[in-house]
PDB file of C-alpha atoms and ligand atoms in Angstrom:
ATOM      1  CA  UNK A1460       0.000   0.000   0.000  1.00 80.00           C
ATOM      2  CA  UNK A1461       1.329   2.982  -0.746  1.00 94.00           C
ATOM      3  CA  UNK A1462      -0.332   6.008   0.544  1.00 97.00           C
ATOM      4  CA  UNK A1463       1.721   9.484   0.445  1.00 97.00           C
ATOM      5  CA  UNK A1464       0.009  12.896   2.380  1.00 98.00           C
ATOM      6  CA  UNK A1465      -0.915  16.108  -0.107  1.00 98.00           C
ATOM      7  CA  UNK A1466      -1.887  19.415   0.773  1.00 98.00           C
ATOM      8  CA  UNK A1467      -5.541  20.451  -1.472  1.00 98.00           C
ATOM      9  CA  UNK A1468      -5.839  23.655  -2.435  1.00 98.00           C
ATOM     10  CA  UNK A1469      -7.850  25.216   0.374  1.00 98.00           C
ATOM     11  CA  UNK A1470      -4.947  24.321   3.044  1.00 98.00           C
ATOM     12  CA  UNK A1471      -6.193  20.898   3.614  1.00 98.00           C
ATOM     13  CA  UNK A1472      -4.623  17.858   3.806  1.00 98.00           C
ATOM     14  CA  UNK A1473      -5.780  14.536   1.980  1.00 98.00           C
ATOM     15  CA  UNK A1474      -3.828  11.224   1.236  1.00 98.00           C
ATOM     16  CA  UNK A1475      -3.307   9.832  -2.538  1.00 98.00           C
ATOM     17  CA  UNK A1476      -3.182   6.250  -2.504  1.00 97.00           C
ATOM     18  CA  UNK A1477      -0.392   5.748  -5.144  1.00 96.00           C
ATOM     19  CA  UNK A1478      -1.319   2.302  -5.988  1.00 95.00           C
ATOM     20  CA  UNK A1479      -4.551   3.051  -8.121  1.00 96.00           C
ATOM     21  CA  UNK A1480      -3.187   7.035  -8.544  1.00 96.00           C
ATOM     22  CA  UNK A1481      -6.539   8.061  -6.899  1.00 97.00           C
ATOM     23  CA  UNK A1482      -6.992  10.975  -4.036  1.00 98.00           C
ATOM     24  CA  UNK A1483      -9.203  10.491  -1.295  1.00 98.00           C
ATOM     25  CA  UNK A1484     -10.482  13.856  -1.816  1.00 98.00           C
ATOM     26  CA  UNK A1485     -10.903  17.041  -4.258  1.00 97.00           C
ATOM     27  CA  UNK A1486      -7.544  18.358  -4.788  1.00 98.00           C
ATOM     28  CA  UNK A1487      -9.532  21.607  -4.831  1.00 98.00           C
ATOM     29  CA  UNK A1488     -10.125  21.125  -1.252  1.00 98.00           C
ATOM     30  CA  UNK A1489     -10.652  18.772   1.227  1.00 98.00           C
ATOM     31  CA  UNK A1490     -12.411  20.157   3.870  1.00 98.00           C
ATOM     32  CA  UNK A1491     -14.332  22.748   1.711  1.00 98.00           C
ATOM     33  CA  UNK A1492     -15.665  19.455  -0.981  1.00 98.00           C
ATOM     34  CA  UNK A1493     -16.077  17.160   2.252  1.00 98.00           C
ATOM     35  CA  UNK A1494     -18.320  20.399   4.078  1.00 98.00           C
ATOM     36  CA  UNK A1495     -20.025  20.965   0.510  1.00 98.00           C
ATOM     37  CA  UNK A1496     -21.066  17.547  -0.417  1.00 98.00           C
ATOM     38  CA  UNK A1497     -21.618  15.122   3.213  1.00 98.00           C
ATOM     39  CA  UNK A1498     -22.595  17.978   5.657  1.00 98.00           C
ATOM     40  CA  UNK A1499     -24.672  20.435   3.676  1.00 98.00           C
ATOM     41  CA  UNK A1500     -26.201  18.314   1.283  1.00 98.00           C
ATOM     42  CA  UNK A1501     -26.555  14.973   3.304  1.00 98.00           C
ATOM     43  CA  UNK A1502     -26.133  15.705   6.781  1.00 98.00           C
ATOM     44  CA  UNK A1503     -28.403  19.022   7.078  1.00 97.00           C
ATOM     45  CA  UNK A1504     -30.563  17.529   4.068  1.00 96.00           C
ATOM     46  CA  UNK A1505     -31.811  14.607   6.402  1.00 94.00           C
ATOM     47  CA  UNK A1506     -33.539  17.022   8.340  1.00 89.00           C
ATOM     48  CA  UNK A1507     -33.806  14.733  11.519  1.00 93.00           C
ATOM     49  CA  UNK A1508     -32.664  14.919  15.220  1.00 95.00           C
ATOM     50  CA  UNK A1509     -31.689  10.830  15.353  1.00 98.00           C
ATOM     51  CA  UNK A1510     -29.578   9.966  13.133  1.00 98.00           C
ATOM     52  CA  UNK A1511     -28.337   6.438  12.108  1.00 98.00           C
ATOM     53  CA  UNK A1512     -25.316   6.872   9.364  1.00 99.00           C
ATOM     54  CA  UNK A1513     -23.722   4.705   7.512  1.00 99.00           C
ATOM     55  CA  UNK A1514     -20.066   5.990   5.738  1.00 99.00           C
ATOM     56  CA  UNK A1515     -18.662   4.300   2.595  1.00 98.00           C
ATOM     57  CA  UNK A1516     -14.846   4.836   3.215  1.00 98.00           C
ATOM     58  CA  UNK A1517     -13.512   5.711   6.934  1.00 98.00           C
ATOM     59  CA  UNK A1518     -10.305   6.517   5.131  1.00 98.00           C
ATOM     60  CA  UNK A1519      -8.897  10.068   6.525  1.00 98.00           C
ATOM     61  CA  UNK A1520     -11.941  10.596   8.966  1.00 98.00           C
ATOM     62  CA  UNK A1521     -12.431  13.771   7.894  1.00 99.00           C
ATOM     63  CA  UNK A1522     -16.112  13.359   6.909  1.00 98.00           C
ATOM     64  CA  UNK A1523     -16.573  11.785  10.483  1.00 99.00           C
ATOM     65  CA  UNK A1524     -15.003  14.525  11.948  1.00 99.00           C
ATOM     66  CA  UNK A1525     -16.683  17.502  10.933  1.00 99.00           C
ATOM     67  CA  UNK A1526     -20.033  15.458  11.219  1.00 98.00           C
ATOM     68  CA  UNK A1527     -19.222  15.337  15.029  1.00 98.00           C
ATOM     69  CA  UNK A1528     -18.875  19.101  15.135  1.00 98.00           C
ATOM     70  CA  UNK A1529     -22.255  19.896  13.276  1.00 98.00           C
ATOM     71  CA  UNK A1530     -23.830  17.092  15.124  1.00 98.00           C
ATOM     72  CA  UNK A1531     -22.737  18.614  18.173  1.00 98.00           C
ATOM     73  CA  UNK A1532     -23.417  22.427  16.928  1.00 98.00           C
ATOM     74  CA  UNK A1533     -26.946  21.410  16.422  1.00 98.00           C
ATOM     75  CA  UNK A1534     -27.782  18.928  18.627  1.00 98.00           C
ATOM     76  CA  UNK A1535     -28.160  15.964  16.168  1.00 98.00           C
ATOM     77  CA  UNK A1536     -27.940  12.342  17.625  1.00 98.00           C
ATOM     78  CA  UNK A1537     -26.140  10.201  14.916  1.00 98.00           C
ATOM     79  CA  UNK A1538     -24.893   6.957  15.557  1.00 98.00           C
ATOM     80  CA  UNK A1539     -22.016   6.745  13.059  1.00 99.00           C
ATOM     81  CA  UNK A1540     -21.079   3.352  11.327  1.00 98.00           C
ATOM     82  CA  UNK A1541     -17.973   3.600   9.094  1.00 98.00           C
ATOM     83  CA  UNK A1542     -17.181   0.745   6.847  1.00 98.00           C
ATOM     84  CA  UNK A1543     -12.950   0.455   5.672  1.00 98.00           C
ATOM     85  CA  UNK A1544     -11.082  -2.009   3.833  1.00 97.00           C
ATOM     86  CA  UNK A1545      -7.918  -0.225   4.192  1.00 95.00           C
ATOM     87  CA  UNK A1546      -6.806   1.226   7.650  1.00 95.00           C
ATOM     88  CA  UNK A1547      -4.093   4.577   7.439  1.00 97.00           C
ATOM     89  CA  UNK A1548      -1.216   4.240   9.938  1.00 97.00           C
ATOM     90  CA  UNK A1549      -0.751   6.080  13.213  1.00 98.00           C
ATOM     91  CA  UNK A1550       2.000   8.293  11.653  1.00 97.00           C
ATOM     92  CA  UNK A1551      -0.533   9.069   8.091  1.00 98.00           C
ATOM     93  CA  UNK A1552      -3.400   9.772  10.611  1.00 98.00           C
ATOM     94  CA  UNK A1553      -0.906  12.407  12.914  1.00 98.00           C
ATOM     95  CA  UNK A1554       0.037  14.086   9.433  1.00 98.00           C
ATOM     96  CA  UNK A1555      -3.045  15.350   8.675  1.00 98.00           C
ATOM     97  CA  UNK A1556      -4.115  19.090   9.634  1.00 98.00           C
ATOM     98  CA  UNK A1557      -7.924  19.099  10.101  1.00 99.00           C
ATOM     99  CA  UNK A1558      -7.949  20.182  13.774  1.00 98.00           C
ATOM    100  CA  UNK A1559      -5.587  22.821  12.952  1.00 98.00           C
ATOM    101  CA  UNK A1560      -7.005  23.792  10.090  1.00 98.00           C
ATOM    102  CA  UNK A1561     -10.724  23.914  11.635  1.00 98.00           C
ATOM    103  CA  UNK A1562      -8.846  25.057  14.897  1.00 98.00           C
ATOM    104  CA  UNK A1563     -10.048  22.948  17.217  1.00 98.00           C
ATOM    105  CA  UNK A1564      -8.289  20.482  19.295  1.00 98.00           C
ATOM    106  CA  UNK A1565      -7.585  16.904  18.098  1.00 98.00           C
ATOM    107  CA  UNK A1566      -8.679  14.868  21.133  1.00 98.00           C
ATOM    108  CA  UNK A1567     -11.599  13.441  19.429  1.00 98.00           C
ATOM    109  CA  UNK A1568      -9.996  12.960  15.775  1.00 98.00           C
ATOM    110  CA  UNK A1569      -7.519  10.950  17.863  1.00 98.00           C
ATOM    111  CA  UNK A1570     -10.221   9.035  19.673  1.00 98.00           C
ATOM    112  CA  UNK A1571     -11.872   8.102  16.272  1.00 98.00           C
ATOM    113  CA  UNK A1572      -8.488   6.821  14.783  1.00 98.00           C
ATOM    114  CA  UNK A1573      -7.591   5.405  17.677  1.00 98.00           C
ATOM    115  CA  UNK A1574     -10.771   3.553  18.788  1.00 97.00           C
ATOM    116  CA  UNK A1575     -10.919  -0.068  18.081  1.00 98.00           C
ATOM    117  CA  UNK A1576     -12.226  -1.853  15.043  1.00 98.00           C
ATOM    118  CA  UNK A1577     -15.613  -3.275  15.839  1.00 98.00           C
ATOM    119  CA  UNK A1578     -16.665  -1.526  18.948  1.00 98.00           C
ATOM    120  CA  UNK A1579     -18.924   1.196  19.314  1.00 98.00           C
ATOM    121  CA  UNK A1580     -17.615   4.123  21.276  1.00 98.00           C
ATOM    122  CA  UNK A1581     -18.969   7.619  22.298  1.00 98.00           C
ATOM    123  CA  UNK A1582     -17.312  10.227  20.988  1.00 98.00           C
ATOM    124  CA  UNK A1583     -19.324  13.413  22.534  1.00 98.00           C
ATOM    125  CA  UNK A1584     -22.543  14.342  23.557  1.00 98.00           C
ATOM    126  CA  UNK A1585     -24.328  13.711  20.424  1.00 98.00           C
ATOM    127  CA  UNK A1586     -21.902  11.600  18.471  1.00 98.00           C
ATOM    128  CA  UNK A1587     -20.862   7.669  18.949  1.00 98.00           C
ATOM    129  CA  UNK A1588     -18.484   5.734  16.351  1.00 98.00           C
ATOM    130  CA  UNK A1589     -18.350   1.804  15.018  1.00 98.00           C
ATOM    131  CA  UNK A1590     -15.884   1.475  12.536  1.00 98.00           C
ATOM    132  CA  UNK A1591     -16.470  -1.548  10.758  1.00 98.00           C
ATOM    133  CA  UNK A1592     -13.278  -3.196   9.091  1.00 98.00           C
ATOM    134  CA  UNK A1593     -15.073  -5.052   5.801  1.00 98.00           C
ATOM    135  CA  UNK A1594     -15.072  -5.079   2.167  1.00 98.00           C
ATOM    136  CA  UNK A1595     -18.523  -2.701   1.377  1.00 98.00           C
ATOM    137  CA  UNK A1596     -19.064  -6.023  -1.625  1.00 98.00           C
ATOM    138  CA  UNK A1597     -19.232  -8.242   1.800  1.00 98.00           C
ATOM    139  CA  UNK A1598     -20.672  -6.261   4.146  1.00 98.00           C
ATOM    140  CA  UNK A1599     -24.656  -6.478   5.476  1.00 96.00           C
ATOM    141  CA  UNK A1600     -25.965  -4.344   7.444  1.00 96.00           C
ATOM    142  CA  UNK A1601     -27.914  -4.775  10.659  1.00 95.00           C
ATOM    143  CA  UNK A1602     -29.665  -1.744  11.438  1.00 98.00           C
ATOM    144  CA  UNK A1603     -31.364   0.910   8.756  1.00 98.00           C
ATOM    145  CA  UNK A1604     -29.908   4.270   7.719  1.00 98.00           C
ATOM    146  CA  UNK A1605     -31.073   7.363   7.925  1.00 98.00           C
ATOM    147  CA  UNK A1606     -28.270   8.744   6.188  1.00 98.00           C
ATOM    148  CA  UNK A1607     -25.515   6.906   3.631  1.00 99.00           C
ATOM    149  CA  UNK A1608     -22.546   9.183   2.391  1.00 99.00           C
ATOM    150  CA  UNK A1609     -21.380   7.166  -0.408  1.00 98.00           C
ATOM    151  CA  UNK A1610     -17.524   7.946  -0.610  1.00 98.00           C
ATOM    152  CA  UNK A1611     -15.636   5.183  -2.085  1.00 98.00           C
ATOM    153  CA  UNK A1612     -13.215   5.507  -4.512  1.00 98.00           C
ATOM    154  CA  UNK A1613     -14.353   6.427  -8.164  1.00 98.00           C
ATOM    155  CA  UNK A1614     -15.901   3.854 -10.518  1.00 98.00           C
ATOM    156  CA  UNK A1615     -13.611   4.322 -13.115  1.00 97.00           C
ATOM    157  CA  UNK A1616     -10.894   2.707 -10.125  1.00 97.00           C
ATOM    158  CA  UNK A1617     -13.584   0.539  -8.570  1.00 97.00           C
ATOM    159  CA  UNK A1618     -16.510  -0.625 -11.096  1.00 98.00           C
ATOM    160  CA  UNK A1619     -17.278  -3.218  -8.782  1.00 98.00           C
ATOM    161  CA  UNK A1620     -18.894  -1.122  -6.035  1.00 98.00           C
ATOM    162  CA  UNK A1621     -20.686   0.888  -8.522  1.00 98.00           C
ATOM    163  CA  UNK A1622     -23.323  -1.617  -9.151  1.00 98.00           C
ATOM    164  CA  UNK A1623     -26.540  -2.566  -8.901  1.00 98.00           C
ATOM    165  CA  UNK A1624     -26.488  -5.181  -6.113  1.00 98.00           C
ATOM    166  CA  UNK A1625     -24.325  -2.485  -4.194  1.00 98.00           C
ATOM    167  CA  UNK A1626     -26.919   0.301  -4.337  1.00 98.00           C
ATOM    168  CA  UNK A1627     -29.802  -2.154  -4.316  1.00 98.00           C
ATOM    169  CA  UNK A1628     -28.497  -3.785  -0.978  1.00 98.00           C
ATOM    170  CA  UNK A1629     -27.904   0.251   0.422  1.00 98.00           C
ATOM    171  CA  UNK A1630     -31.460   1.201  -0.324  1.00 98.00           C
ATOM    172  CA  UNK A1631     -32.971  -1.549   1.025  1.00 98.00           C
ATOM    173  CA  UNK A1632     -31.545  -0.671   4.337  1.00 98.00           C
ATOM    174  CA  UNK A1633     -32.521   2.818   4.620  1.00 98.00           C
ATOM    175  CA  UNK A1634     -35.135   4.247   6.255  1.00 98.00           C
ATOM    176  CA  UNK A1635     -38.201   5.961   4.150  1.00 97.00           C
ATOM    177  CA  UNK A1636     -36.949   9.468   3.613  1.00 97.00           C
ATOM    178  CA  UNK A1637     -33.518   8.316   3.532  1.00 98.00           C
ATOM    179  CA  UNK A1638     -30.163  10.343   1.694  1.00 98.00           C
ATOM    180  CA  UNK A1639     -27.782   8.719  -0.060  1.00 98.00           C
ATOM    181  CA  UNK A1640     -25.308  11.366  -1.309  1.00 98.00           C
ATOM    182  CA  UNK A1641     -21.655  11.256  -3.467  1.00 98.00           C
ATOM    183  CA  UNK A1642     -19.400  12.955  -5.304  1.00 98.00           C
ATOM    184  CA  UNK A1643     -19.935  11.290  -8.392  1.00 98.00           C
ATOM    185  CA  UNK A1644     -22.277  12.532 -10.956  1.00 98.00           C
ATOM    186  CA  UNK A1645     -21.752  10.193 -13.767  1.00 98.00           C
ATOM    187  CA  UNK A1646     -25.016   9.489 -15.899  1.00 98.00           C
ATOM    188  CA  UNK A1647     -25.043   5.799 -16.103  1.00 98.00           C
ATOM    189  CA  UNK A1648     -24.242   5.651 -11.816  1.00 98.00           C
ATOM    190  CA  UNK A1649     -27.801   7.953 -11.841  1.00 98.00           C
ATOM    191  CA  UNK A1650     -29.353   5.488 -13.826  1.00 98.00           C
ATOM    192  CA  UNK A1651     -28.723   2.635 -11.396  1.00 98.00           C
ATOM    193  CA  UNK A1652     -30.531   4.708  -8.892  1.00 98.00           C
ATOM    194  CA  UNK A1653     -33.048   5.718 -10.101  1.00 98.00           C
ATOM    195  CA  UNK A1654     -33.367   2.049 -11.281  1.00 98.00           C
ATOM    196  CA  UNK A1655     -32.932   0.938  -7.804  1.00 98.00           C
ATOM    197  CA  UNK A1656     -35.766   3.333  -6.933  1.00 98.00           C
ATOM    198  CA  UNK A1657     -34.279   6.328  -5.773  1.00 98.00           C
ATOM    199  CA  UNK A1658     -35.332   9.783  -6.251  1.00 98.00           C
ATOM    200  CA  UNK A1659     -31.748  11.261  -7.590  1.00 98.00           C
ATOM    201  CA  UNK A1660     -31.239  14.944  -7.759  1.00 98.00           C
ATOM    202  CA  UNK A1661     -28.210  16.386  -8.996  1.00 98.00           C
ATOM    203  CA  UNK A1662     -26.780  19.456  -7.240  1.00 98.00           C
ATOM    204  CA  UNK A1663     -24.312  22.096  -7.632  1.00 98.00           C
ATOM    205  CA  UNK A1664     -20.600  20.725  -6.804  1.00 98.00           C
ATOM    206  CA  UNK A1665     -18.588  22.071  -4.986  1.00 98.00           C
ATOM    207  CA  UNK A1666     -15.229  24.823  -6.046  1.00 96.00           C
ATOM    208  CA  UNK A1667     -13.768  22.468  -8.639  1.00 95.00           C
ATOM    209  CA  UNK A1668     -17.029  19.968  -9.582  1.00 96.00           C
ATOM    210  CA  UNK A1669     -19.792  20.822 -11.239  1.00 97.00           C
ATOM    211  CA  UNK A1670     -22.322  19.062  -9.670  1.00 98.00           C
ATOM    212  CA  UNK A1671     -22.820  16.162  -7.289  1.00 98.00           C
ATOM    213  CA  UNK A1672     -25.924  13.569  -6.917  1.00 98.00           C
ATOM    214  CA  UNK A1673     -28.073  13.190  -3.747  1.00 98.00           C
ATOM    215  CA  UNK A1674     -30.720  10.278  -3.768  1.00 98.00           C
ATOM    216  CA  UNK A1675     -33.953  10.008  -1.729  1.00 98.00           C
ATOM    217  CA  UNK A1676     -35.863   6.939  -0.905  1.00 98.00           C
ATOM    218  CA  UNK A1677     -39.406   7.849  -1.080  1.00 96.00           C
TER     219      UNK A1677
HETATM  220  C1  SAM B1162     -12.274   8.528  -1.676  1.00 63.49           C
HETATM  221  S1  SAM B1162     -11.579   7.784  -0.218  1.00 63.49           S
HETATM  222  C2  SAM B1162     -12.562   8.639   0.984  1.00 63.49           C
HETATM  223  C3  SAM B1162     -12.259   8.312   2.388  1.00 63.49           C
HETATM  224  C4  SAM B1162     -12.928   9.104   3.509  1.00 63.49           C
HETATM  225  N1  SAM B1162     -14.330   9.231   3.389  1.00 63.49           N
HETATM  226  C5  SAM B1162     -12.226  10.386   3.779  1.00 63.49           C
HETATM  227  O1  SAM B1162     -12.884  11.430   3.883  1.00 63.49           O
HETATM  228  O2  SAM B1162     -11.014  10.359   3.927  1.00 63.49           O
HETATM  229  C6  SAM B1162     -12.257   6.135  -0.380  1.00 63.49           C
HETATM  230  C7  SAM B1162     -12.121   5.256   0.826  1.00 63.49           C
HETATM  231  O3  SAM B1162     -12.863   4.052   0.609  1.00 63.49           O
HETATM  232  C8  SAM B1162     -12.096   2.945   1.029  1.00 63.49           C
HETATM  233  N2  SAM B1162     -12.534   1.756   0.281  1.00 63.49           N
HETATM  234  C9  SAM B1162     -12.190   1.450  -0.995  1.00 63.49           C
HETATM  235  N3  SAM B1162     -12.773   0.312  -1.370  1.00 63.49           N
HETATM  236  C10 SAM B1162     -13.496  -0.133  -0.324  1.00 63.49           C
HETATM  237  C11 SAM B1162     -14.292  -1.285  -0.121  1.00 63.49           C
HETATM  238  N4  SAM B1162     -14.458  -2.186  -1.079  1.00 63.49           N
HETATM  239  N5  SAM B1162     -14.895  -1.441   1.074  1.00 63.49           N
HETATM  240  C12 SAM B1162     -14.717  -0.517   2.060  1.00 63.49           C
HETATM  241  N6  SAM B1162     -13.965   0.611   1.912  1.00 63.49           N
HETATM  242  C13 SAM B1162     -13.354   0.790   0.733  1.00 63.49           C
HETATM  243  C14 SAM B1162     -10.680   3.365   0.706  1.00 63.49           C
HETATM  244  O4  SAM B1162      -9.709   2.610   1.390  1.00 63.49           O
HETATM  245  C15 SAM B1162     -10.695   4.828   1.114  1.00 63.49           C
HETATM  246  O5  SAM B1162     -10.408   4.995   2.477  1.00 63.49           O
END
């Protein structure tokens, strides 16, 4: 594996995994595409006070992260489950600058890196943690979603999660009302959606994308 640290171009950090030449985030910026995309137009787009949430990609823990701090801002419940196939070291996870760039302290990014595979802990007030370490192809859930940020790697790198059985399987465990939203805005991964049965609305992207696809379950 090899994973080497970047700085996007809003001052945050983000890894590249060299292997498949892909970047865990916009190399516009990290923080501002993670805020754009997961918080404003999933988290804040649920629209709920109890939150169940299921993450495609623990990777950096950025979009855990600033999920805790809107969570806690406005006094959302979530119960966070995190799904990874590839764990970052203890020396990648140190490197990056979110607390310092959000300027807050790290003690719960470090909890949330540092917390065990497989258990549940609470990570403040309003926010607990599972991160679940399983391939998203094998992985079944147990409870239902209210909210699903879909942030694997693209599907021109991974085809295979891009599918119909993948997206079938996600909207079958979320809850009526539920938001699936992503990066990607490709035509034929709307199509799957809406095949699946999703109502799919594309949005405005954020600095460097032009637009970005949120799904409903109605
Ligand atoms: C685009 S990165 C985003 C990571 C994370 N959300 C963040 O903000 O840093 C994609 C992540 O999905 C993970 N991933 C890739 N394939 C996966 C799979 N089949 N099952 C679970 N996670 C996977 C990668 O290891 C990587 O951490």
């Amino acid at each position: 594996m090899n994973l080497e640290i970047i700085i996007t171009e809003d001052g945050s950090s983000s890894i590249i995994n060299k292997d498949i030449n892909e970047c865990y985030h916009s190399t516009s910026g990290a923080i501002n595409e993670s805020e754009h995309i997961y918080i404003e137009n999933g988290l804040l787009a649920c629209e709920k006070k109890e939150i169940n949430t299921l993450e495609i990609g623990f990777g950096t823990g950025l979009n855990a992260l600033l999920t805790q701090i809107i969570c806690d801002k406005n006094k959302i419940n979530n119960n966070y489950h995190s799904i990874e196939n590839l764990q970052i070291s203890t020396t990648k996870y140190l490197a990056l600058n979110y607390c310092k760039q959000l300027n807050i302290k790290n003690d719960n990014f470090i909890k949330m890196h540092s917390s065990s595979w497989g258990e549940k802990i609470t990570i403040s007030k309003y926010f607990s943690l599972l991160k679940i370490n399983i391939d998203l192809q094998t992985f079944h859930p147990t409870i239902k979603y209210d909210l699903i940020y879909f942030d694997a790697f693209s599907p021109k790198k991974q085809p295979e999660l891009w599918t119909y059985d993948i997206f079938k399987k996600l909207y079958n465990n979320l809850n009526k009302n539920g938001v699936l939203v992503t990066y990607c805005a490709k035509g034929a991964f709307k199509r799957i959606l809406k095949k699946v049965g999703f109502e799919v609305f594309s949005l405005k992207g954020p600095i460097g994308k032009r637009e970005i696809t949120q799904a409903i379950k109605r």
